Amino acid sequence: MEFQRLEQLKAEIGNASPDQVLDLQDVIQAVISQQVAEIALARRTQSRIQSKTCPHCRGVDVVLHGKDKNGRQRFRCRGCRRTFNILTGTPMPGFAVMRQT
Ligand SMILES: [Zn+2]
């Protein structure tokens, strides 16, 4: 979804009635359960962007470094010059999210 469209949607949700909000909550909950793995990765990505900590040297001079072949954010540490993604240091660094259909 485009950024502008999402912002419009958020503004429209602000005008929804209580019944409509409950309906929307059900829709969002269903989407969350369908996309649980993707959402967990998105949370990890946002957390990494905020903490800017290198998993190799614990340095904090970390910059965004494009996306990998699975579309995940990559990072580069200016301290040790190594690159990593949000799964580096976990048991599944090459994990590719499978979409549930
Ligand atoms: Zn580092």
PDB file of C-alpha atoms and ligand atoms in Angstrom:
ATOM      1  CA  MET A   1       0.000   0.000   0.000  1.00  0.00           C
ATOM      2  CA  GLU A   2       1.255   3.444  -0.869  1.00  0.00           C
ATOM      3  CA  PHE A   3       2.269   5.695   2.026  1.00  0.00           C
ATOM      4  CA  GLN A   4      -0.280   8.389   1.097  1.00  0.00           C
ATOM      5  CA  ARG A   5      -3.115   5.870   0.836  1.00  0.00           C
ATOM      6  CA  LEU A   6      -2.219   4.441   4.250  1.00  0.00           C
ATOM      7  CA  GLU A   7      -2.250   7.927   5.774  1.00  0.00           C
ATOM      8  CA  GLN A   8      -5.716   8.562   4.242  1.00  0.00           C
ATOM      9  CA  LEU A   9      -6.920   5.247   5.636  1.00  0.00           C
ATOM     10  CA  LYS A  10      -5.647   6.126   9.116  1.00  0.00           C
ATOM     11  CA  ALA A  11      -7.388   9.521   8.951  1.00  0.00           C
ATOM     12  CA  GLU A  12     -10.655   7.855   7.855  1.00  0.00           C
ATOM     13  CA  ILE A  13     -10.423   5.303  10.684  1.00  0.00           C
ATOM     14  CA  GLY A  14     -10.338   8.246  13.088  1.00  0.00           C
ATOM     15  CA  ASN A  15     -13.892   9.087  11.958  1.00  0.00           C
ATOM     16  CA  ALA A  16     -15.249   5.540  12.321  1.00  0.00           C
ATOM     17  CA  SER A  17     -18.114   4.755  14.719  1.00  0.00           C
ATOM     18  CA  PRO A  18     -17.461   2.442  17.714  1.00  0.00           C
ATOM     19  CA  ASP A  19     -19.165  -0.444  15.879  1.00  0.00           C
ATOM     20  CA  GLN A  20     -16.999   0.175  12.827  1.00  0.00           C
ATOM     21  CA  VAL A  21     -13.863   0.296  14.996  1.00  0.00           C
ATOM     22  CA  LEU A  22     -14.711  -3.122  16.463  1.00  0.00           C
ATOM     23  CA  ASP A  23     -15.249  -4.439  12.938  1.00  0.00           C
ATOM     24  CA  LEU A  24     -11.888  -3.011  11.863  1.00  0.00           C
ATOM     25  CA  GLN A  25     -10.227  -4.553  14.900  1.00  0.00           C
ATOM     26  CA  ASP A  26     -11.424  -8.003  13.768  1.00  0.00           C
ATOM     27  CA  VAL A  27     -10.060  -7.380  10.262  1.00  0.00           C
ATOM     28  CA  ILE A  28      -6.685  -6.214  11.596  1.00  0.00           C
ATOM     29  CA  GLN A  29      -6.490  -9.160  14.026  1.00  0.00           C
ATOM     30  CA  ALA A  30      -7.113 -11.574  11.125  1.00  0.00           C
ATOM     31  CA  VAL A  31      -4.368  -9.899   9.067  1.00  0.00           C
ATOM     32  CA  ILE A  32      -1.964 -10.063  12.026  1.00  0.00           C
ATOM     33  CA  SER A  33      -2.539 -13.798  12.467  1.00  0.00           C
ATOM     34  CA  GLN A  34      -2.022 -14.385   8.733  1.00  0.00           C
ATOM     35  CA  GLN A  35       1.168 -12.331   8.649  1.00  0.00           C
ATOM     36  CA  VAL A  36       2.593 -13.225  12.051  1.00  0.00           C
ATOM     37  CA  ALA A  37       6.064 -14.127  10.725  1.00  0.00           C
ATOM     38  CA  GLU A  38       6.336 -11.050   8.517  1.00  0.00           C
ATOM     39  CA  ILE A  39       5.156  -8.817  11.369  1.00  0.00           C
ATOM     40  CA  ALA A  40       7.708 -10.339  13.769  1.00  0.00           C
ATOM     41  CA  LEU A  41      10.435  -9.583  11.220  1.00  0.00           C
ATOM     42  CA  ALA A  42       9.121  -6.040  10.710  1.00  0.00           C
ATOM     43  CA  ARG A  43       9.210  -5.495  14.495  1.00  0.00           C
ATOM     44  CA  ARG A  44      12.797  -6.798  14.652  1.00  0.00           C
ATOM     45  CA  THR A  45      13.753  -4.517  11.764  1.00  0.00           C
ATOM     46  CA  GLN A  46      12.258  -1.450  13.445  1.00  0.00           C
ATOM     47  CA  SER A  47      13.871  -2.359  16.741  1.00  0.00           C
ATOM     48  CA  ARG A  48      17.277  -2.788  15.031  1.00  0.00           C
ATOM     49  CA  ILE A  49      16.878   0.546  13.235  1.00  0.00           C
ATOM     50  CA  GLN A  50      16.139   2.223  16.581  1.00  0.00           C
ATOM     51  CA  SER A  51      18.866   0.499  18.603  1.00  0.00           C
ATOM     52  CA  LYS A  52      21.470   0.746  15.787  1.00  0.00           C
ATOM     53  CA  THR A  53      23.566  -1.924  17.471  1.00  0.00           C
ATOM     54  CA  CYS A  54      25.944  -4.197  15.547  1.00  0.00           C
ATOM     55  CA  PRO A  55      25.499  -7.915  16.426  1.00  0.00           C
ATOM     56  CA  HIS A  56      29.211  -8.530  15.663  1.00  0.00           C
ATOM     57  CA  CYS A  57      31.010  -5.827  17.671  1.00  0.00           C
ATOM     58  CA  ARG A  58      28.129  -4.195  19.596  1.00  0.00           C
ATOM     59  CA  GLY A  59      29.111  -0.919  17.944  1.00  0.00           C
ATOM     60  CA  VAL A  60      26.393   1.677  17.544  1.00  0.00           C
ATOM     61  CA  ASP A  61      27.504   3.323  14.283  1.00  0.00           C
ATOM     62  CA  VAL A  62      25.149   1.292  12.075  1.00  0.00           C
ATOM     63  CA  VAL A  63      23.658   2.447   8.773  1.00  0.00           C
ATOM     64  CA  LEU A  64      21.008   1.011   6.432  1.00  0.00           C
ATOM     65  CA  HIS A  65      22.626  -1.012   3.651  1.00  0.00           C
ATOM     66  CA  GLY A  66      19.950  -1.916   1.081  1.00  0.00           C
ATOM     67  CA  LYS A  67      17.807  -5.042   0.977  1.00  0.00           C
ATOM     68  CA  ASP A  68      18.808  -8.679   0.559  1.00  0.00           C
ATOM     69  CA  LYS A  69      17.349 -11.091  -2.008  1.00  0.00           C
ATOM     70  CA  ASN A  70      14.443 -11.861   0.336  1.00  0.00           C
ATOM     71  CA  GLY A  71      13.596  -8.160   0.625  1.00  0.00           C
ATOM     72  CA  ARG A  72      14.895  -7.891   4.197  1.00  0.00           C
ATOM     73  CA  GLN A  73      16.667  -4.769   5.360  1.00  0.00           C
ATOM     74  CA  ARG A  74      20.449  -5.071   5.507  1.00  0.00           C
ATOM     75  CA  PHE A  75      22.680  -3.012   7.788  1.00  0.00           C
ATOM     76  CA  ARG A  76      26.348  -2.091   7.777  1.00  0.00           C
ATOM     77  CA  CYS A  77      28.444  -1.317  10.820  1.00  0.00           C
ATOM     78  CA  ARG A  78      30.868   1.550  10.278  1.00  0.00           C
ATOM     79  CA  GLY A  79      32.912   0.298  13.237  1.00  0.00           C
ATOM     80  CA  CYS A  80      33.788  -3.239  12.078  1.00  0.00           C
ATOM     81  CA  ARG A  81      32.584  -2.722   8.457  1.00  0.00           C
ATOM     82  CA  ARG A  82      30.590  -5.959   8.514  1.00  0.00           C
ATOM     83  CA  THR A  83      27.060  -6.255   7.164  1.00  0.00           C
ATOM     84  CA  PHE A  84      24.152  -8.072   8.744  1.00  0.00           C
ATOM     85  CA  ASN A  85      20.391  -8.463   8.681  1.00  0.00           C
ATOM     86  CA  ILE A  86      17.866  -8.717  11.491  1.00  0.00           C
ATOM     87  CA  LEU A  87      18.349 -12.484  11.737  1.00  0.00           C
ATOM     88  CA  THR A  88      22.143 -12.384  12.069  1.00  0.00           C
ATOM     89  CA  GLY A  89      23.052 -14.043  15.345  1.00  0.00           C
ATOM     90  CA  THR A  90      19.844 -16.092  15.427  1.00  0.00           C
ATOM     91  CA  PRO A  91      19.594 -19.794  14.482  1.00  0.00           C
ATOM     92  CA  MET A  92      18.051 -18.797  11.118  1.00  0.00           C
ATOM     93  CA  PRO A  93      20.048 -16.025   9.445  1.00  0.00           C
ATOM     94  CA  GLY A  94      18.985 -17.138   5.944  1.00  0.00           C
ATOM     95  CA  PHE A  95      15.372 -17.715   6.898  1.00  0.00           C
ATOM     96  CA  ALA A  96      12.923 -16.848   4.110  1.00  0.00           C
ATOM     97  CA  VAL A  97       9.402 -16.109   5.216  1.00  0.00           C
ATOM     98  CA  MET A  98       6.813 -18.440   3.735  1.00  0.00           C
ATOM     99  CA  ARG A  99       3.478 -16.798   3.135  1.00  0.00           C
ATOM    100  CA  GLN A 100       0.474 -18.593   4.558  1.00  0.00           C
ATOM    101  CA  THR A 101      -2.330 -18.812   2.007  1.00  0.00           C
TER     102      THR A 101
HETATM  103 ZN    ZN B   1      30.304  -3.905  14.106  1.00  0.00          ZN
END
